[in-house]
Amino acid sequence: MTLERLGSLLLSGLWETLYMTCASTAFAYLLGLPLGVLLVVTRRGHILANPALQSGLGVVVNVLRSVPFLILMIAVIPITRFVMGTTIGSGATVMPLVIAAFPYVARTVESSLLEVDYGVIEAAQAMGASRLQIIRKVILPEATPGLVNGAAIATTNILGYSAMAGAIGGGGLGALAINYGYYRYKTDVLLAAIAVLVLLVQCVQHLGTWVACLVDHRLK
Amino acid sequence: MADEAAPVMIDIRGVRKVYPSSAGDVVALNGIDLTVRKGDIYGIIGMSGAGKSTLIRCVNRLDAPTEGSIHIGGQNILTMDQKALLAMRRSVAMIFQQFNLLMQRTVLRNVTFPLEISGLPRARAVARAKELLDIVGLAEKAPAYPAQLSGGQKQRVAIARALATDPQVLLSDEATSALDPMTTQSILALLEDINRRLGITIVIITHEMSVIRQICTRVAIIDNGAIAEEGSVREVFTAPRTAAARRLFRGDREEIPPGARCMRLVFNDTNLHEPVVANMILACGVPVGILSGNMQTVGGQRRGQLLIQLPADAALAEKALAYLRTQDVIVEEVEPLDSGAAG
């Protein structure tokens, strides 16, 4: 294989992977962030205490998280076909990725929000802040560094899952590694695809750590 | 200082707070009646676990009492709907032991926070916050973050934040307990200044006698979820009537020799300079030992006390006592410390 051909394969794979990862992460946060907030504020003694709802949501999250991703991908094929119109390609992969990732995101968000000192929340209550104001102006901003760190970890996880989706008709670098490297014994493509994935994970993680540090005013 | 005729600001009647638990109900507050008048600096003191924090948290409904009524400025706060409750909390500010500042906001934006949530335009909120930071002496720290401040500075920011919405009442929940003695003095001075200049009624929860002595006008001693004793600080300090009150003073008191009969003589501003003990020795010819003596300022008045040991001879001791009782000082018997009894 010529270097040019390898380059263009990697470039289109990288583009698809970025597309899948970004779209999936965005949708996973769209669902997971509010869910994570709910998991926190419905706790006993919290601002919207509702232990029954809290444990119900917890069970849903745990069930979704315990299904192995490969199985989940196959299980949600009917939903994917219904929503996306197709079950193959990068676009179709977004669906199972979101379903797999949002419960994980919810738990990540939950643990970041729990780090906010409850005393600060009480102080806001004592100042007459409404529940929504407490969520928007106290809990989320105070948890920002943790949320950013969590987002970096979630993104790298979703990146890894997106590569796995290559096994059942997804696109991207994972599909490239499987189709060329595994089925056609082209080890050079396999190694190159892995190298790009490693670089990508490094970049995301470093970016996350850097931004988290930048927005954290507790240390300086 | 508020006088007896000042209007009632906080009226607490028959407040009970019961926490149900698997091991049976825990009664945190058991029938509290309390009246705080406008302009008071009202101290509520008690040992850890006496229920004082629960009580102050009921005043702005961070905790809901199980029974009873609480009126602030004539309004029953326990029957308020959510909207009225949020409005009430803007006029009843609170400061905390752990300061509870927003760590991701600058000092300035911490102070604008209560104004922001009440919907004040940003420019006006910033102008007001700068004024308040000036009052607490931290104008130059406006762009800093709380992590860059000392404990005393953090509490000053918290006080500025509490004052932002022009509250009528300031609740202080152990606000100086995390601070060193010097910083405590300066924060207490600031609170006193705020009370005097802005006429804000202050309720202070503390376990430190020195806080009460230094700035409070009235004091309630809370013990086992009930008010053991209540009155002007001077009264309660000079002549504590209950065991709970005396137990709180124990920190001020020296150990007495076993088997000795000891008396405490309490002097006030008018008789502080009388050589009462010397006169007694001269008049009765009875020698007494002086175990300790000190002088404190309580509620703006000096108060001295002497701990004396009477002679072992009962007849001589009675003679000395009879003389002392004719003098213009408070004489009370000091019971030995019962060793090991937790307060």
XYZ file of C-alpha atoms in Angstrom:
563
model
C 0.000 0.000 0.000
C 1.347 3.382 -0.889
C 1.902 5.961 1.784
C -0.614 8.231 0.054
C -3.322 5.566 0.135
C -2.596 4.817 3.804
C -2.684 8.531 4.543
C -6.052 9.056 2.898
C -7.497 5.958 4.633
C -6.295 7.222 8.005
C -7.571 10.725 7.333
C -11.072 9.606 6.435
C -11.024 7.160 9.369
C -9.930 9.947 11.699
C -12.675 12.225 10.410
C -15.336 9.556 10.934
C -14.040 8.751 14.397
C -14.043 12.426 15.369
C -17.548 12.811 14.015
C -18.857 9.748 15.881
C -17.109 10.688 19.119
C -18.137 14.334 19.125
C -21.744 13.682 18.139
C -22.106 10.816 20.624
C -20.478 12.763 23.453
C -22.711 15.759 22.780
C -25.915 13.686 22.807
C -24.704 11.609 25.760
C -24.253 14.841 27.750
C -27.610 16.145 26.592
C -29.174 13.145 28.356
C -26.540 12.383 30.970
C -26.013 15.858 32.442
C -29.651 16.404 33.506
C -29.801 12.793 34.691
C -26.637 13.257 36.745
C -28.089 16.435 38.264
C -31.297 14.545 39.118
C -29.303 11.708 40.695
C -27.749 14.264 43.044
C -30.587 16.637 43.906
C -33.116 13.854 44.560
C -30.900 12.327 47.245
C -32.219 12.226 50.792
C -31.731 15.613 52.432
C -30.856 17.360 49.150
C -32.722 20.243 47.542
C -35.265 18.080 45.660
C -35.195 15.053 47.968
C -37.093 12.140 46.454
C -35.427 8.896 47.524
C -37.864 6.725 45.545
C -37.108 8.526 42.271
C -33.410 8.562 43.127
C -33.169 4.815 43.589
C -35.377 4.213 40.523
C -33.050 6.288 38.337
C -30.072 4.564 39.900
C -31.410 1.152 38.917
C -32.012 2.255 35.293
C -28.489 3.632 35.064
C -26.979 0.489 36.548
C -28.913 -1.830 34.237
C -27.851 0.116 31.143
C -24.276 0.208 32.351
C -24.087 -3.520 32.972
C -24.929 -4.500 29.381
C -21.674 -5.146 27.468
C -21.315 -2.630 24.643
C -21.093 -5.225 21.877
C -24.385 -6.805 23.018
C -26.010 -3.401 23.476
C -25.056 -2.396 19.933
C -26.804 -5.449 18.531
C -29.764 -5.146 20.895
C -30.540 -1.576 19.869
C -30.366 -2.277 16.113
C -34.165 -1.960 15.746
C -34.121 1.407 17.499
C -31.174 2.522 15.388
C -32.962 1.520 12.181
C -36.123 3.318 13.300
C -34.390 6.545 14.305
C -31.506 6.769 11.828
C -32.997 4.840 8.904
C -29.903 2.619 8.635
C -27.760 0.384 10.852
C -24.382 0.766 9.163
C -21.919 3.626 8.892
C -20.692 6.249 11.303
C -24.050 7.984 11.653
C -25.830 4.808 12.686
C -23.124 4.088 15.283
C -23.980 7.285 17.160
C -27.227 5.737 18.408
C -25.774 2.787 20.374
C -22.872 4.957 21.480
C -25.241 7.492 23.032
C -27.289 4.764 24.718
C -24.138 3.169 26.113
C -22.510 6.431 27.130
C -25.259 8.524 28.718
C -25.649 6.383 31.873
C -21.887 6.498 32.285
C -21.930 10.271 31.781
C -24.723 10.564 34.359
C -22.601 8.751 36.951
C -19.536 10.869 36.119
C -21.587 14.049 36.463
C -23.118 12.742 39.698
C -19.744 12.133 41.309
C -18.446 15.574 40.249
C -21.520 17.322 41.641
C -21.257 15.437 44.925
C -17.884 17.061 45.482
C -19.565 20.434 45.942
C -19.634 21.219 49.669
C -23.243 21.048 50.860
C -22.574 24.035 53.116
C -22.327 26.245 50.023
C -25.698 24.957 48.820
C -27.206 25.732 52.233
C -25.708 29.204 52.138
C -27.436 29.789 48.793
C -30.701 28.466 50.253
C -30.300 30.814 53.193
C -29.937 33.689 50.697
C -33.277 32.839 49.140
C -32.039 31.083 45.991
C -34.610 28.885 44.258
C -33.815 25.245 43.494
C -33.205 25.986 39.828
C -30.906 28.882 40.744
C -29.002 26.600 43.098
C -28.468 24.067 40.311
C -27.548 26.638 37.664
C -25.585 29.129 39.728
C -24.119 27.070 42.541
C -23.883 23.335 41.935
C -22.861 23.314 38.260
C -20.395 26.252 38.348
C -18.789 25.034 41.584
C -18.352 21.562 40.059
C -16.912 22.823 36.764
C -13.342 21.491 37.174
C -14.637 18.021 38.056
C -17.143 18.135 35.206
C -14.403 19.025 32.711
C -12.175 16.220 33.966
C -15.112 13.820 33.771
C -15.891 14.974 30.232
C -12.341 14.183 29.127
C -12.618 10.668 30.554
C -16.081 10.169 29.066
C -14.874 11.349 25.650
C -11.915 8.964 25.621
C -14.236 6.130 26.657
C -16.653 6.951 23.862
C -13.685 7.098 21.488
C -12.789 3.551 22.526
C -16.383 2.359 22.119
C -16.579 3.961 18.678
C -13.594 1.869 17.600
C -15.394 -1.241 18.832
C -18.395 -0.283 16.723
C -16.198 -0.920 13.681
C -16.778 -4.637 14.318
C -20.451 -4.478 13.356
C -20.558 -2.040 10.510
C -19.529 1.229 12.077
C -16.932 3.462 10.468
C -13.819 5.232 11.621
C -10.385 4.161 12.750
C -11.708 1.070 14.513
C -13.342 -0.189 11.333
C -10.140 0.566 9.437
C -8.075 -1.465 11.885
C -10.484 -4.404 11.765
C -11.207 -4.432 8.027
C -7.636 -3.926 6.826
C -5.475 -5.014 9.734
C -7.470 -8.002 10.976
C -9.364 -9.393 7.976
C -6.675 -8.627 5.369
C -3.575 -9.068 7.492
C -2.340 -5.553 6.773
C -0.454 -5.028 9.977
C 0.853 -1.618 8.895
C -2.704 -0.230 8.640
C -3.608 -1.804 11.962
C -0.607 -0.252 13.700
C -1.116 3.128 12.037
C -4.795 3.195 13.057
C -3.866 2.306 16.635
C -1.174 4.994 16.667
C -3.680 7.632 15.588
C -6.172 6.443 18.246
C -3.495 6.620 20.943
C -2.568 10.148 19.847
C -6.204 11.161 19.870
C -6.794 9.849 23.401
C -3.644 11.615 24.601
C -4.777 14.905 23.079
C -8.275 14.721 24.563
C -6.981 13.774 28.001
C -4.333 16.483 28.072
C -6.778 19.080 26.827
C -9.239 18.032 29.543
C -6.674 18.199 32.328
C -5.407 21.553 31.106
C -8.851 23.135 30.863
C -9.919 21.679 34.231
C -6.889 23.268 35.843
C -7.517 26.538 34.050
C -11.099 26.870 35.320
C -10.350 25.752 38.886
C -9.929 28.667 41.271
C -9.589 26.599 44.424
C -5.852 26.038 44.030
C -4.432 29.379 43.011
C -28.289 48.166 72.580
C -31.945 47.225 72.302
C -34.191 48.101 75.189
C -37.136 46.207 76.604
C -39.556 48.423 74.692
C -38.049 47.749 71.249
C -40.428 45.940 68.880
C -40.226 42.156 68.748
C -38.201 40.965 65.753
C -38.183 37.196 66.221
C -40.796 35.418 68.280
C -40.309 31.694 68.837
C -43.130 29.852 70.628
C -43.246 26.233 71.686
C -40.832 25.035 69.008
C -40.102 21.331 69.027
C -37.908 19.479 66.573
C -37.960 15.710 66.537
C -35.788 13.602 64.248
C -37.277 10.171 63.764
C -34.673 7.434 63.763
C -34.675 3.661 63.833
C -33.512 3.722 67.452
C -36.459 5.926 68.448
C -37.198 9.624 68.061
C -34.420 12.070 68.835
C -35.759 15.265 70.392
C -33.412 18.070 69.303
C -35.591 20.936 70.510
C -38.134 20.510 73.258
C -40.467 23.472 73.579
C -38.357 26.559 72.902
C -39.819 29.998 73.709
C -37.645 32.940 72.790
C -38.154 36.634 72.035
C -35.531 38.642 70.168
C -36.137 42.368 70.013
C -35.152 44.695 67.209
C -31.540 45.818 67.587
C -30.586 43.021 69.974
C -27.368 41.085 69.673
C -28.845 37.918 71.022
C -26.510 35.116 72.014
C -27.592 31.507 72.193
C -25.017 29.398 73.941
C -24.843 25.734 74.768
C -22.644 22.672 74.692
C -22.250 20.697 71.462
C -25.427 18.789 70.767
C -27.582 21.041 72.957
C -29.715 21.948 69.931
C -28.525 25.500 69.274
C -27.653 24.918 65.606
C -30.982 23.203 64.991
C -32.712 26.180 66.568
C -31.013 28.817 64.402
C -31.657 26.705 61.286
C -35.356 26.732 62.154
C -35.343 30.533 62.213
C -34.794 30.727 58.432
C -36.473 27.366 57.858
C -33.368 25.531 56.656
C -34.894 23.016 59.062
C -38.627 22.822 59.667
C -39.742 22.558 63.298
C -41.994 19.624 64.132
C -44.247 21.849 66.269
C -44.542 25.454 67.348
C -44.517 28.834 65.664
C -41.833 31.292 64.568
C -42.706 34.866 63.669
C -40.191 37.252 62.121
C -41.294 40.874 61.952
C -44.820 39.688 62.732
C -44.983 37.172 59.894
C -45.429 33.479 60.583
C -42.587 31.931 58.606
C -43.707 28.333 59.076
C -46.901 28.735 57.071
C -45.274 30.664 54.197
C -45.413 29.284 50.668
C -42.188 28.769 48.693
C -42.240 32.232 47.136
C -42.762 34.069 50.430
C -40.138 31.843 52.037
C -37.492 32.843 49.472
C -38.395 36.520 49.973
C -38.195 36.117 53.765
C -34.741 34.553 53.496
C -33.501 37.664 51.712
C -34.250 39.672 54.832
C -32.793 37.073 57.207
C -29.153 36.606 56.248
C -26.860 33.968 57.662
C -23.130 33.440 58.172
C -21.492 30.113 58.922
C -18.560 28.544 60.737
C -17.074 27.282 57.451
C -17.805 30.588 55.604
C -19.444 28.693 52.693
C -18.148 30.993 49.967
C -18.475 30.056 46.308
C -14.943 28.902 45.545
C -15.204 29.389 41.767
C -16.365 32.998 42.044
C -14.273 36.038 42.841
C -14.791 37.900 46.095
C -16.780 40.561 44.237
C -19.027 38.007 42.544
C -19.588 36.233 45.862
C -20.996 39.456 47.233
C -23.107 40.110 44.120
C -24.509 36.558 44.272
C -27.532 37.252 46.513
C -28.315 40.358 44.418
C -28.001 38.351 41.218
C -30.520 35.772 42.415
C -32.901 38.499 43.512
C -32.777 39.904 39.968
C -30.905 43.168 40.523
C -29.235 44.522 37.350
C -25.562 43.622 37.217
C -24.180 47.164 37.274
C -26.137 48.052 40.409
C -25.187 44.757 42.057
C -21.493 45.438 41.424
C -21.743 48.980 42.801
C -23.488 47.718 45.943
C -20.966 44.882 46.373
C -18.066 47.335 46.205
C -19.717 49.453 48.901
C -20.088 46.396 51.127
C -16.513 45.238 50.582
C -15.496 48.702 51.681
C -17.527 48.340 54.892
C -15.799 45.055 55.758
C -12.406 46.467 54.776
C -11.682 44.217 51.794
C -12.180 46.563 48.852
C -8.798 45.670 47.349
C -9.613 41.927 47.421
C -12.557 42.245 45.006
C -10.859 40.393 42.104
C -9.311 37.672 44.329
C -10.720 34.184 44.775
C -11.711 32.842 48.231
C -8.844 30.326 48.136
C -6.433 33.266 48.261
C -7.904 34.674 51.488
C -7.260 33.967 55.174
C -10.042 32.620 57.394
C -10.839 36.033 58.822
C -10.970 37.596 55.353
C -13.282 34.829 54.150
C -15.659 35.531 57.027
C -15.566 39.246 56.180
C -16.557 38.420 52.598
C -19.340 36.196 53.946
C -20.545 39.091 56.115
C -20.487 41.482 53.137
C -22.452 38.900 51.138
C -24.951 38.505 53.983
C -25.504 42.273 54.122
C -26.016 42.643 50.360
C -29.794 42.295 50.436
C -30.213 44.768 53.349
C -31.398 42.142 55.810
C -33.221 42.973 59.028
C -31.732 39.999 60.824
C -28.298 38.389 60.673
C -27.973 34.823 61.922
C -24.474 33.770 62.899
C -23.930 30.029 63.250
C -20.608 29.610 65.109
C -19.136 32.247 62.775
C -15.978 32.702 64.821
C -15.435 29.102 65.898
C -12.971 28.340 63.099
C -10.941 31.507 63.708
C -8.006 32.290 65.983
C -8.596 34.571 69.007
C -7.241 37.733 67.338
C -9.338 37.260 64.205
C -12.353 36.412 66.365
C -11.977 39.788 68.086
C -11.948 41.663 64.795
C -14.958 39.770 63.408
C -16.909 40.386 66.634
C -16.016 44.068 66.458
C -17.286 44.136 62.870
C -20.570 42.488 63.877
C -21.032 44.959 66.716
C -20.314 47.822 64.343
C -22.880 46.494 61.852
C -25.456 46.174 64.622
C -24.867 49.735 65.733
C -24.544 51.419 62.336
C -27.154 49.537 60.349
C -29.494 48.574 63.183
C -29.471 44.938 62.129
C -30.698 42.472 64.738
C -28.088 39.760 65.233
C -28.593 36.253 66.595
C -25.366 34.504 67.492
C -25.000 30.798 68.084
C -21.809 29.925 69.908
C -20.236 27.597 72.414
C -17.738 30.251 73.494
C -18.584 32.293 76.582
C -16.149 34.995 75.463
C -18.250 35.714 72.362
C -21.381 36.236 74.450
C -19.524 38.315 77.003
C -17.982 40.535 74.411
C -20.818 41.628 72.168
C -24.180 40.177 73.188
C -26.887 42.180 74.890
C -29.030 39.205 75.827
C -28.258 35.539 76.177
C -30.174 32.291 76.260
C -28.540 29.153 77.578
C -29.756 26.097 75.782
C -29.373 22.694 77.343
C -30.817 19.389 76.206
C -33.061 21.051 73.638
C -34.608 23.524 76.077
C -33.845 27.050 77.267
C -32.297 26.662 80.701
C -31.891 30.342 81.412
C -32.475 33.618 79.619
C -31.785 37.231 80.410
C -29.523 40.207 79.882
C -25.899 39.156 79.594
C -24.984 41.076 82.732
C -27.654 39.335 84.813
C -26.858 35.868 83.636
C -23.121 36.286 83.997
C -23.242 37.819 87.441
C -25.792 35.478 88.943
C -26.368 32.299 86.965
C -29.463 30.592 88.347
C -29.221 27.167 86.789
C -26.822 24.259 86.736
C -26.554 24.507 82.936
C -25.426 28.121 83.184
C -22.901 27.341 85.892
C -21.590 24.411 83.869
C -20.895 26.780 80.983
C -18.955 29.084 83.302
C -16.890 26.217 84.545
C -14.337 26.893 81.822
C -13.652 30.207 83.589
C -13.196 28.539 86.940
C -10.153 27.140 88.660
C -10.024 23.842 90.451
C -10.459 24.142 94.208
C -8.540 22.169 96.807
C -10.344 18.980 97.877
C -12.252 19.324 101.132
C -11.895 23.103 101.223
C -14.876 25.408 101.591
C -14.615 28.058 98.914
C -16.642 31.134 98.119
C -16.863 33.224 95.013
C -17.166 36.987 95.478
C -18.475 38.882 92.487
C -17.840 42.611 92.214
C -19.307 45.117 89.770
C -18.224 48.539 88.529
C -19.376 50.348 91.680
C -17.692 48.186 94.342
C -14.720 46.946 92.332
C -12.335 49.152 94.277
C -13.598 48.254 97.767
C -11.020 46.202 99.702
C -13.795 43.857 100.894
C -11.560 40.924 101.796
C -8.996 43.050 103.607
C -11.793 44.756 105.562
C -13.224 41.383 106.497
C -9.892 40.111 107.782
C -9.430 43.279 109.821
C -13.005 43.285 111.129
C -13.340 39.580 111.962
C -9.753 38.552 112.501
C -10.373 35.539 110.266
C -7.624 34.641 107.810
C -8.749 33.525 104.356
C -6.772 32.253 101.401
C -7.200 33.830 97.979
C -7.243 31.127 95.313
C -7.758 33.242 92.223
C -9.073 36.516 90.976
C -9.874 38.089 87.651
C -11.688 40.923 85.951
C -13.695 40.804 82.725
C -15.818 43.185 80.722
C -19.348 41.845 80.427
C -21.963 43.674 78.400
C -19.900 46.865 78.631
C -19.452 46.678 82.430
C -16.473 45.477 84.386
C -17.013 42.494 86.588
C -14.448 41.141 89.017
C -14.415 37.897 90.893
C -12.375 36.511 93.737
C -12.216 32.903 94.760
C -11.451 32.614 98.475
C -10.914 29.643 100.751
C -12.531 29.833 104.204
C -10.733 28.536 107.278
C -11.339 24.889 108.205
C -12.751 25.947 111.595
C -16.539 26.088 111.028
C -17.157 28.834 113.580
C -14.533 31.098 111.990
C -15.877 30.353 108.537
C -19.402 31.324 109.581
C -18.114 34.533 111.123
C -16.375 35.468 107.892
C -19.440 34.596 105.822
C -21.745 36.581 108.054
C -19.542 39.626 107.512
C -19.318 39.148 103.743
C -23.091 38.852 103.431
C -23.469 42.327 104.879
C -21.264 43.752 102.116
C -22.399 44.932 98.698
C -20.960 41.958 96.800
C -22.451 38.721 95.527
C -21.279 35.768 97.621
C -21.826 32.248 96.457
C -20.561 28.884 97.505
C -18.384 27.093 94.931
C -19.063 23.392 94.616
C -16.052 21.225 93.868
C -15.762 20.096 90.242
C -17.301 16.675 89.971
C -14.479 14.931 88.238
C -15.142 13.236 84.928
C -18.655 14.622 84.442
C -18.967 15.788 80.859
C -20.693 19.132 80.509
